Structure formats: structure tokens, C-alpha cells
C-alpha positions as MATLAB code, in Angstrom:
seq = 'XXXXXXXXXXXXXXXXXXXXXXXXXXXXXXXXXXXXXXXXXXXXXXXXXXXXXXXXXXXXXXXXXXXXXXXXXXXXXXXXXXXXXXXXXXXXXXXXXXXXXXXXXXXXXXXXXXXXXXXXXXXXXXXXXX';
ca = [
     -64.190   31.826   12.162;
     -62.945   33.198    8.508;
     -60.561   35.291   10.386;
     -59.110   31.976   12.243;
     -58.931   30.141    9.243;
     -57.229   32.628    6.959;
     -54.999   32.942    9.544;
     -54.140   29.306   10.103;
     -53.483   28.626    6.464;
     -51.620   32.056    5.847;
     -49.002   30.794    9.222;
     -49.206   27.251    6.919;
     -47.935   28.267    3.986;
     -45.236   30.493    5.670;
     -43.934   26.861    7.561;
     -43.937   25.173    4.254;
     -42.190   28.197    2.550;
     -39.527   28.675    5.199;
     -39.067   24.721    6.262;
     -37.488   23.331    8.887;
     -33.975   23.550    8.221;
     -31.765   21.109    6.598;
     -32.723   16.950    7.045;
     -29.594   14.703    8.746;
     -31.107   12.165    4.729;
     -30.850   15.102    2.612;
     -28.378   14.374   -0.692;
     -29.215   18.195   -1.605;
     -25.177   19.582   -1.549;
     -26.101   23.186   -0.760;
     -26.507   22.291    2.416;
     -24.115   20.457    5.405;
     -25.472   17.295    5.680;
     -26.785   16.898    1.755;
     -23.248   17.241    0.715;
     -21.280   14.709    3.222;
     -24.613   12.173    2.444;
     -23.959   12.658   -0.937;
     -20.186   11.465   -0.617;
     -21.123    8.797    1.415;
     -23.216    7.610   -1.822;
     -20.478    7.967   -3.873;
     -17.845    6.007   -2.269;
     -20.127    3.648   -1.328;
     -21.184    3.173   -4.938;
     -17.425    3.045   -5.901;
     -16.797    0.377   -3.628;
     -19.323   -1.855   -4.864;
     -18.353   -1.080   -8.565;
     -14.990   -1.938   -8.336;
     -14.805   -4.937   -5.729;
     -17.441   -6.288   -8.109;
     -16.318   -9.347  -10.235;
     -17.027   -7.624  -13.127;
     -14.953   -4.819  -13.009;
     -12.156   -4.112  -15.461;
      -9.217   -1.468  -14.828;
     -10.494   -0.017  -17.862;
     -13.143    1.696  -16.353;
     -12.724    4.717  -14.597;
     -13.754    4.055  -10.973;
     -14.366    7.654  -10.263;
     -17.843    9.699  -10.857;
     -17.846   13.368  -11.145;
     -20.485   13.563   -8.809;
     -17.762   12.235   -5.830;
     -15.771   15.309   -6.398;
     -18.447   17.715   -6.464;
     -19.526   16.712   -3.331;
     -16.359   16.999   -1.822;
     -16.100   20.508   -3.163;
     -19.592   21.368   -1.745;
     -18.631   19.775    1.458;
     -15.631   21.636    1.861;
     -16.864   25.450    0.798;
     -19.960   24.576    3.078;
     -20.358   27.768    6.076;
     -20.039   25.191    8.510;
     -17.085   23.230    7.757;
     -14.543   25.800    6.839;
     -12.153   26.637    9.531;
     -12.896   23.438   11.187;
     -11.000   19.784   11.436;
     -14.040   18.588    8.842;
     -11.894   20.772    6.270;
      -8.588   19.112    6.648;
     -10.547   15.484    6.732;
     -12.332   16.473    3.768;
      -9.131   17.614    2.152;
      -8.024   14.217    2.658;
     -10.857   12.932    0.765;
     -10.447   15.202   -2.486;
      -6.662   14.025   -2.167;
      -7.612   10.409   -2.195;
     -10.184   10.960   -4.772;
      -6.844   12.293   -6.885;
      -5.189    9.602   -5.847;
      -7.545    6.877   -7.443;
      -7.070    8.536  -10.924;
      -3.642    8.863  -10.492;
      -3.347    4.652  -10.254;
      -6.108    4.355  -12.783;
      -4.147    6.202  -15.150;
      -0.937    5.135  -14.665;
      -0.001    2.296  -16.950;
       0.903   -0.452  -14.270;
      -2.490   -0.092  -12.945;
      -4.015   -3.265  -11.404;
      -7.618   -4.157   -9.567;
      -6.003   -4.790   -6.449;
      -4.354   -1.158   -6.391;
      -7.274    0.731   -6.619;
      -9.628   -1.337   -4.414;
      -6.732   -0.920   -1.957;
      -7.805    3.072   -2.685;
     -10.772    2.760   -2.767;
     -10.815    1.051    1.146;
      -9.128    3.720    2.139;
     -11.590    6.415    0.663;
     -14.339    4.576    2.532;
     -12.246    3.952    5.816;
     -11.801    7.949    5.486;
     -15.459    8.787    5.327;
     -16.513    6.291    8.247;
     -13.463    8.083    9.997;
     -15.057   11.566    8.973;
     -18.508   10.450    9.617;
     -17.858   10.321   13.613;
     -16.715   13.401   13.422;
     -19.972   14.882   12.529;
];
């Protein structure tokens, strides 16, 4: 009976040590999943900041966590060399683009929410590809 029970708790522990891979919810960005969830947060948070009646050109639309993603997105194992590169490309290009019109002095609201729907028209677009 000891014999069955240090066994049992010894193949436990191993499970919980080694896991079960990587969860479709992670926001972890080491992994393939983690890092695309992650970007959805982003650019979903983005969109709600700046369609919000509060927001002022002023404010940089853009977190630093949105570009990291897209980084850890595109150096992941599983998406180089694949057609989720070039969309995520597309993404970090966009990304560029919003601080491009947010620093250029003819800036407006309406420009960079246009941006913005793009970004998130990009991801939903990227999203199906997954």
C-alpha cells in the first residue's frame, strides 16, 4: 500500500512539474497562444481607450506591452516561416503606424481611431488564421 502511494504522488508531482502544454487563455508570451492572447488584450484595450469620449490626442494610444507581444508572437517556434509571420508583420507595421499619426503635428482623433480599426480588423483577420 506505501509502495502504491509513493508511487501515485511521485507520477503527481511529475504531471504538475511537466504540465500539460500551453492553454488556448494563456497571456504568458513565451508561448504561441500567450503571446497572440496577449495582443488581442492590447488592441482591444486601445480601442476602448481611444474611441472613449474622453480621450485626447495628447495621449499616446500605444502601450509597450502591444509591441512586445508582437515581437514574442513573431520570434515564437511556431510562427516563423509561416503566413502568421507576414500577418503579424502587418501588425508591428500598424502598431508604427499609430505613432507615426500620433506624432505628427496634424494629428486628429478621427485619424488614429481610423488606425486603430484597422489594428483590430487585422487581429480578427489573424485570429482565423490560427
Amino acid at each position: 500500500m506505501n509502495n502504491k502511494l509513493r508511487l501515485a504522488s511521485y507520477l503527481c508531482t511529475l504531471f504538475l512539474l511537466v504540465g500539460c502544454g500551453e492553454s488556448r487563455t494563456s497571456i504568458d508570451t513565451r508561448g504561441y497562444y500567450g503571446a497572440f492572447n496577449m495582443i488581442e488584450l492590447e488592441v482591444n484595450d486601445m480601442d476602448q481607450y481611444v474611441n472613449s469620449k474622453n480621450y485626447k490626442v495628447q495621449y499616446n494610444p500605444v502601450e509597450d506591452q502591444l509591441g512586445s507581444a508582437i515581437y514574442a508572437f513573431m520570434r515564437n517556434e511556431d510562427v516563423k516561416g509561416t503566413p502568421l509571420e507576414a500577418e503579424a508583420k502587418k501588425l508591428a507595421d500598424q502598431e508604427q503606424q499609430i505613432l507615426k499619426i500620433w506624432k505628427t503635428r496634424d494629428r486628429s482623433v478621427e485619424k488614429i481611431r481610423t488606425a486603430v480599426k484597422e489594428m483590430q480588423d487585422q487581429v480578427e483577420h489573424l485570429k482565423t488564421m490560427l
